[in-house]
Amino acid sequence: MDDQMVAYITLFTSTAVIGFGIGAVLSYFHLPSSGRTRSFKISWSSYIFTLPGGHISPILVASEKLGIRIVDTRHEVSTVFAADAVARMSGTVGVAAVTAGPGLTNTVTAVKNAQMAESPVLLIGGAAASILKGRGALQDIDQMSLFKPLCKYCATVTSVRDIVPVVRRALQEAQSGTPGPVFIEFPIDVLYPYHMVAKEIGVKGEGKSFMQKVVNWYLGNYLDNLFAGAWDPQDTKPLRVNIPFANHDLVQQSFFETLGIPCFLGGMSRGLLGQKSDIQMRQRRRDALKEADVIILAGAVCDFRLSYGRTLGRKAKIIAVNRNKEQLYRNADMFWKPTVPVLGDVGTFMRDLAAGLTGYNCDPEWISTLRERDEAKEITNKKMSEEIPEMHLNPMKVFMELEELLPSDAVLVADGGDFVATAAYILRPRGPLMWLDPGAFGTLGVGGGFALGAKLCRPESQVWIIYGDGSLGYSLSEFDTYTRHKTPVIALLAMMPGGLKLHESKFLCSDPVLHAI
C-alpha cells in the first residue's frame, strides 16, 4: 500500500472529522482531473463546487485539507452547472456538494439538465440525522424521491463504514453505460465525530426510570452501529467503469477526416473538426439529409432537433449509433427507421468504421455541392450582417466581428434564446469542447456555472459567456464568484429595449468583464 493511501486511511479513522473519509476517496480518484484530456492539458487539481452549509461542513473542511479545491458559488444551481462543465471538459466526474432541504431543491433544474446532456456529475447532499428523519428536524424532506427520477444512482449513507463503498459505487455508475448524474445523501450524524453525535441524539449515562433506560439502550445501539467498522481499512481504488472507451485523440482528429464524409455538427460536438474543415458543413442541413444515400447518426437523436426524424431521407440507409437504447430508437416507431441500429460507444464505432473503410473516398461532387451551398449561404449572411437597423446593433454584425477577434483557444458558453441562436449560426468553435450549451433541455441560467467550470479547466483560455438579457438574471451574482476565485471571464450581453438595466457595481471588477450591447 502506498504512503498516500496510508495517510488517507489514517485520516479516515480519526474521530475528529469523519468527513475525511469522503475527501480521501474523491482525492484518490483524482476527481475531476485528467492530466491530459484529448489534446488539452488540464490541472491535476480537484474541485468540489458548493454553497456551504452546516450539514456538509465536515466534507468541505476535510476535502480542502486533502488538497481538493473548494469553489463556493452564490447559488446552489451554479454548483451543479459548474460540475457539469468540468465533467464535459475533463472527461471525468464533476462534483457538487450542497446542504439539505432547500440547498438540494435549488439544484433540481441543473441535475435534470445534466441527465439530458448525459454528463457524469456527483451531487453530494446533506440531510437530517437518520434517527430524526420524519420527526420535524431542520430542513428535513424526502430528498430521495426528488432525485430518483433524475439520477442513475441514489443512495443514503446510513453508517460511517458505508461512506467509501457508496462513493465508489456512485462514481462507477456516473461513468458507466450512458453517463449521467448520481446522488448521495449524507445524514449529518455520519459526518461528525462520535462524542458530538452522542450529545446531539441525547445519549445519557444512566437512566433513572425504566423507560429512560430503554431509550438510552436504543440510542446506544444506534450509535454503536453508526460507528461500527468506521476505523477498518477500506479499498478506495476506483471500480471498473463499464464503457468501451475509444482513443479520444484519434476519434476527434482523424476518423471523420479519414473517411471524408461530410459532417453536420450540433450540440456538444460543435468544434469537433476545428474552426474550419473541408468536410464540415453548416448550412442547409435539411436539404442534405433529404438527398443523402447513407446517413450516420453518430450520437445524434431524432428528437425536436431533427424534427423527430422527419428530416431524414425516406430512401436513405440510416446507421444510428448511441449508448442509450431509448435514445437510439427515439421516434423510430413513427417517422423513421434505423437500417443499422448500433447500441454502443460512438467513438469506438467510428474508429472501427474508419479501419474497415481504409482507402474509401466520398464522392467529390457531393462534397462540392454541399460546399457551394455553404458558401452561398455565408455570402447571404454577410450581406444581412451589413444591414443597418434603425435602432440598436445588428446581432449578426456583432458576431461576425467577434468571430474575427476570438483567439484559437477561446471557450464559448451559450446561455440564452434568440441571441444565442444567432451566435450558434455565426460563430465557429475553435476546437473540441470549446462550445458549451445546455443541450436538449434548453435551460436558461447555465452561463454562470458553466463558465466557472470551464475557466478552472482551461485557466489560460479566454472564456466567453454569450448572454441573453433574460438568462443573465439567473447568474449575475456569480460575477462575485469569479472575482473571489480569480477566474476572469468575458460576458457578452444582448440588451432588449426596456430590459434589464445594468449599473456599474464594485463587484464587477477588472477581472470579469461584462459587455452590454
Short mmCIF file of N, CA and C in Angstrom, two decimals, residues 174-254:
data_model
loop_
_atom_site.label_atom_id
_atom_site.label_comp_id
_atom_site.label_asym_id
_atom_site.label_seq_id
_atom_site.Cartn_x
_atom_site.Cartn_y
_atom_site.Cartn_z
N ALA A 174 -21.88 6.77 -12.39
CA ALA A 174 -21.95 8.03 -13.13
C ALA A 174 -21.29 7.91 -14.50
N GLN A 175 -20.26 7.08 -14.61
CA GLN A 175 -19.50 6.99 -15.85
C GLN A 175 -19.83 5.77 -16.70
N SER A 176 -20.50 4.79 -16.14
CA SER A 176 -20.78 3.55 -16.86
C SER A 176 -21.98 3.69 -17.79
N GLY A 177 -21.98 2.86 -18.85
CA GLY A 177 -23.10 2.87 -19.78
C GLY A 177 -23.30 4.25 -20.37
N THR A 178 -24.53 4.77 -20.28
CA THR A 178 -24.79 6.15 -20.64
C THR A 178 -24.47 7.02 -19.43
N PRO A 179 -23.50 7.93 -19.52
CA PRO A 179 -23.13 8.74 -18.36
C PRO A 179 -24.30 9.58 -17.87
N GLY A 180 -24.25 9.97 -16.61
CA GLY A 180 -25.31 10.79 -16.05
C GLY A 180 -25.05 11.12 -14.61
N PRO A 181 -25.93 11.93 -14.01
CA PRO A 181 -25.74 12.35 -12.62
C PRO A 181 -26.09 11.25 -11.63
N VAL A 182 -25.44 11.31 -10.46
CA VAL A 182 -25.73 10.41 -9.34
C VAL A 182 -25.85 11.26 -8.08
N PHE A 183 -26.53 10.72 -7.08
CA PHE A 183 -26.79 11.50 -5.86
C PHE A 183 -26.51 10.65 -4.63
N ILE A 184 -25.77 11.24 -3.69
CA ILE A 184 -25.54 10.59 -2.39
C ILE A 184 -26.00 11.54 -1.29
N GLU A 185 -26.85 11.02 -0.42
CA GLU A 185 -27.35 11.78 0.72
C GLU A 185 -26.55 11.39 1.96
N PHE A 186 -26.01 12.40 2.63
CA PHE A 186 -25.21 12.17 3.83
C PHE A 186 -25.92 12.74 5.05
N PRO A 187 -26.61 11.90 5.85
CA PRO A 187 -27.18 12.38 7.10
C PRO A 187 -26.09 12.97 7.98
N ILE A 188 -26.42 13.98 8.72
CA ILE A 188 -25.43 14.73 9.46
C ILE A 188 -24.70 13.88 10.49
N ASP A 189 -25.34 12.80 10.98
CA ASP A 189 -24.70 12.01 12.03
C ASP A 189 -23.63 11.05 11.52
N VAL A 190 -23.45 10.94 10.20
CA VAL A 190 -22.34 10.14 9.70
C VAL A 190 -21.13 11.01 9.37
N LEU A 191 -21.25 12.30 9.59
CA LEU A 191 -20.17 13.22 9.23
C LEU A 191 -19.44 13.81 10.43
N TYR A 192 -20.08 13.84 11.58
CA TYR A 192 -19.47 14.46 12.75
C TYR A 192 -18.92 13.40 13.70
N PRO A 193 -17.99 13.79 14.61
CA PRO A 193 -17.34 12.81 15.50
C PRO A 193 -18.30 12.21 16.53
N TYR A 194 -17.87 11.08 17.08
CA TYR A 194 -18.68 10.25 17.96
C TYR A 194 -19.27 11.05 19.12
N HIS A 195 -18.42 11.81 19.82
CA HIS A 195 -18.90 12.48 21.03
C HIS A 195 -19.93 13.56 20.70
N MET A 196 -19.80 14.20 19.56
CA MET A 196 -20.78 15.23 19.18
C MET A 196 -22.11 14.59 18.80
N VAL A 197 -22.06 13.47 18.06
CA VAL A 197 -23.29 12.79 17.68
C VAL A 197 -24.00 12.25 18.91
N ALA A 198 -23.22 11.67 19.83
CA ALA A 198 -23.82 11.14 21.06
C ALA A 198 -24.54 12.24 21.84
N LYS A 199 -23.93 13.40 21.91
CA LYS A 199 -24.55 14.51 22.63
C LYS A 199 -25.82 15.00 21.94
N GLU A 200 -25.78 15.09 20.60
CA GLU A 200 -26.91 15.62 19.87
C GLU A 200 -28.13 14.71 19.89
N ILE A 201 -27.90 13.38 19.86
CA ILE A 201 -29.05 12.48 19.86
C ILE A 201 -29.55 12.18 21.26
N GLY A 202 -28.83 12.68 22.28
CA GLY A 202 -29.34 12.59 23.65
C GLY A 202 -28.96 11.34 24.42
N VAL A 203 -27.85 10.69 24.11
CA VAL A 203 -27.39 9.52 24.87
C VAL A 203 -26.89 9.98 26.23
N LYS A 204 -27.41 9.37 27.31
CA LYS A 204 -27.01 9.74 28.67
C LYS A 204 -26.43 8.52 29.38
N GLY A 205 -25.73 8.78 30.47
CA GLY A 205 -25.05 7.71 31.19
C GLY A 205 -26.00 6.64 31.69
N GLU A 206 -26.80 6.96 32.65
CA GLU A 206 -27.74 6.00 33.22
C GLU A 206 -29.10 6.66 33.38
N GLY A 207 -30.12 5.96 33.00
CA GLY A 207 -31.47 6.47 33.17
C GLY A 207 -32.02 6.11 34.54
N LYS A 208 -32.87 6.96 35.08
CA LYS A 208 -33.47 6.70 36.37
C LYS A 208 -34.71 5.82 36.24
N SER A 209 -35.52 6.09 35.25
CA SER A 209 -36.73 5.30 35.06
C SER A 209 -36.48 4.16 34.08
N PHE A 210 -37.39 3.19 34.10
CA PHE A 210 -37.27 2.06 33.18
C PHE A 210 -37.34 2.53 31.73
N MET A 211 -38.25 3.45 31.42
CA MET A 211 -38.40 3.95 30.06
C MET A 211 -37.15 4.68 29.60
N GLN A 212 -36.55 5.46 30.50
CA GLN A 212 -35.34 6.18 30.15
C GLN A 212 -34.18 5.23 29.88
N LYS A 213 -34.14 4.13 30.63
CA LYS A 213 -33.11 3.12 30.39
C LYS A 213 -33.31 2.45 29.03
N VAL A 214 -34.56 2.19 28.67
CA VAL A 214 -34.85 1.59 27.36
C VAL A 214 -34.44 2.52 26.23
N VAL A 215 -34.78 3.81 26.41
CA VAL A 215 -34.41 4.79 25.38
C VAL A 215 -32.89 4.89 25.26
N ASN A 216 -32.21 4.94 26.39
CA ASN A 216 -30.74 5.01 26.35
C ASN A 216 -30.14 3.78 25.69
N TRP A 217 -30.73 2.62 25.98
CA TRP A 217 -30.24 1.37 25.36
C TRP A 217 -30.41 1.44 23.84
N TYR A 218 -31.57 1.92 23.38
CA TYR A 218 -31.84 2.02 21.94
C TYR A 218 -30.88 3.01 21.28
N LEU A 219 -30.73 4.18 21.89
CA LEU A 219 -29.85 5.19 21.32
C LEU A 219 -28.39 4.73 21.32
N GLY A 220 -28.01 4.01 22.38
CA GLY A 220 -26.64 3.49 22.44
C GLY A 220 -26.37 2.49 21.34
N ASN A 221 -27.33 1.60 21.09
CA ASN A 221 -27.17 0.63 20.00
C ASN A 221 -27.13 1.32 18.64
N TYR A 222 -27.98 2.33 18.48
CA TYR A 222 -27.98 3.09 17.24
C TYR A 222 -26.61 3.72 17.01
N LEU A 223 -26.06 4.33 18.04
CA LEU A 223 -24.77 4.99 17.94
C LEU A 223 -23.66 3.99 17.66
N ASP A 224 -23.69 2.85 18.35
CA ASP A 224 -22.65 1.84 18.13
C ASP A 224 -22.68 1.32 16.69
N ASN A 225 -23.88 1.10 16.16
CA ASN A 225 -23.99 0.62 14.78
C ASN A 225 -23.54 1.69 13.79
N LEU A 226 -23.81 2.95 14.12
CA LEU A 226 -23.45 4.05 13.25
C LEU A 226 -21.93 4.11 13.03
N PHE A 227 -21.16 3.83 14.08
CA PHE A 227 -19.70 3.95 14.01
C PHE A 227 -18.99 2.60 13.94
N ALA A 228 -19.72 1.50 13.99
CA ALA A 228 -19.08 0.18 13.94
C ALA A 228 -18.34 0.01 12.63
N GLY A 229 -17.09 -0.40 12.70
CA GLY A 229 -16.29 -0.64 11.50
C GLY A 229 -15.77 0.62 10.82
N ALA A 230 -16.01 1.79 11.45
CA ALA A 230 -15.61 3.04 10.82
C ALA A 230 -14.11 3.18 10.67
N TRP A 231 -13.35 2.50 11.53
CA TRP A 231 -11.90 2.66 11.51
C TRP A 231 -11.18 1.49 10.85
N ASP A 232 -11.95 0.60 10.23
CA ASP A 232 -11.33 -0.51 9.49
C ASP A 232 -10.81 0.00 8.15
N PRO A 233 -9.62 -0.43 7.71
CA PRO A 233 -9.09 -0.04 6.40
C PRO A 233 -10.05 -0.49 5.28
N GLN A 234 -10.20 0.36 4.27
CA GLN A 234 -11.08 0.04 3.14
C GLN A 234 -10.38 0.32 1.82
N ASP A 235 -10.79 -0.41 0.81
CA ASP A 235 -10.25 -0.24 -0.53
C ASP A 235 -10.89 0.99 -1.17
N THR A 236 -10.09 1.97 -1.56
CA THR A 236 -10.63 3.17 -2.18
C THR A 236 -10.25 3.29 -3.66
N LYS A 237 -9.74 2.22 -4.23
CA LYS A 237 -9.39 2.27 -5.64
C LYS A 237 -10.66 2.31 -6.50
N PRO A 238 -10.60 2.97 -7.64
CA PRO A 238 -11.79 3.09 -8.48
C PRO A 238 -12.33 1.73 -8.93
N LEU A 239 -13.65 1.61 -8.96
CA LEU A 239 -14.28 0.44 -9.54
C LEU A 239 -14.24 0.55 -11.06
N ARG A 240 -14.26 -0.58 -11.72
CA ARG A 240 -14.16 -0.60 -13.18
C ARG A 240 -15.39 0.04 -13.81
N VAL A 241 -15.15 0.97 -14.70
CA VAL A 241 -16.24 1.64 -15.41
C VAL A 241 -16.63 0.81 -16.62
N ASN A 242 -17.91 0.56 -16.77
CA ASN A 242 -18.40 -0.35 -17.80
C ASN A 242 -18.76 0.39 -19.09
N ILE A 243 -17.74 0.96 -19.73
CA ILE A 243 -17.93 1.64 -21.02
C ILE A 243 -16.74 1.29 -21.91
N PRO A 244 -16.99 0.92 -23.16
CA PRO A 244 -15.86 0.71 -24.09
C PRO A 244 -15.36 2.05 -24.60
N PHE A 245 -14.24 2.51 -24.07
CA PHE A 245 -13.71 3.82 -24.46
C PHE A 245 -12.87 3.74 -25.71
N ALA A 246 -13.04 4.74 -26.58
CA ALA A 246 -12.17 4.88 -27.74
C ALA A 246 -11.04 5.84 -27.39
N ASN A 247 -10.01 5.84 -28.21
CA ASN A 247 -8.92 6.78 -28.04
C ASN A 247 -9.41 8.16 -28.48
N HIS A 248 -9.55 9.08 -27.51
CA HIS A 248 -10.18 10.37 -27.80
C HIS A 248 -9.42 11.16 -28.87
N ASP A 249 -8.10 11.17 -28.79
CA ASP A 249 -7.32 11.95 -29.76
C ASP A 249 -7.59 11.49 -31.18
N LEU A 250 -7.60 10.17 -31.37
CA LEU A 250 -7.81 9.63 -32.72
C LEU A 250 -9.25 9.86 -33.19
N VAL A 251 -10.20 9.63 -32.30
CA VAL A 251 -11.60 9.79 -32.69
C VAL A 251 -11.87 11.22 -33.13
N GLN A 252 -11.36 12.19 -32.38
CA GLN A 252 -11.71 13.57 -32.66
C GLN A 252 -10.93 14.15 -33.83
N GLN A 253 -9.73 13.66 -34.08
CA GLN A 253 -8.89 14.32 -35.05
C GLN A 253 -8.77 13.58 -36.38
N SER A 254 -9.12 12.31 -36.39
CA SER A 254 -8.77 11.54 -37.59
C SER A 254 -9.94 10.96 -38.36
#
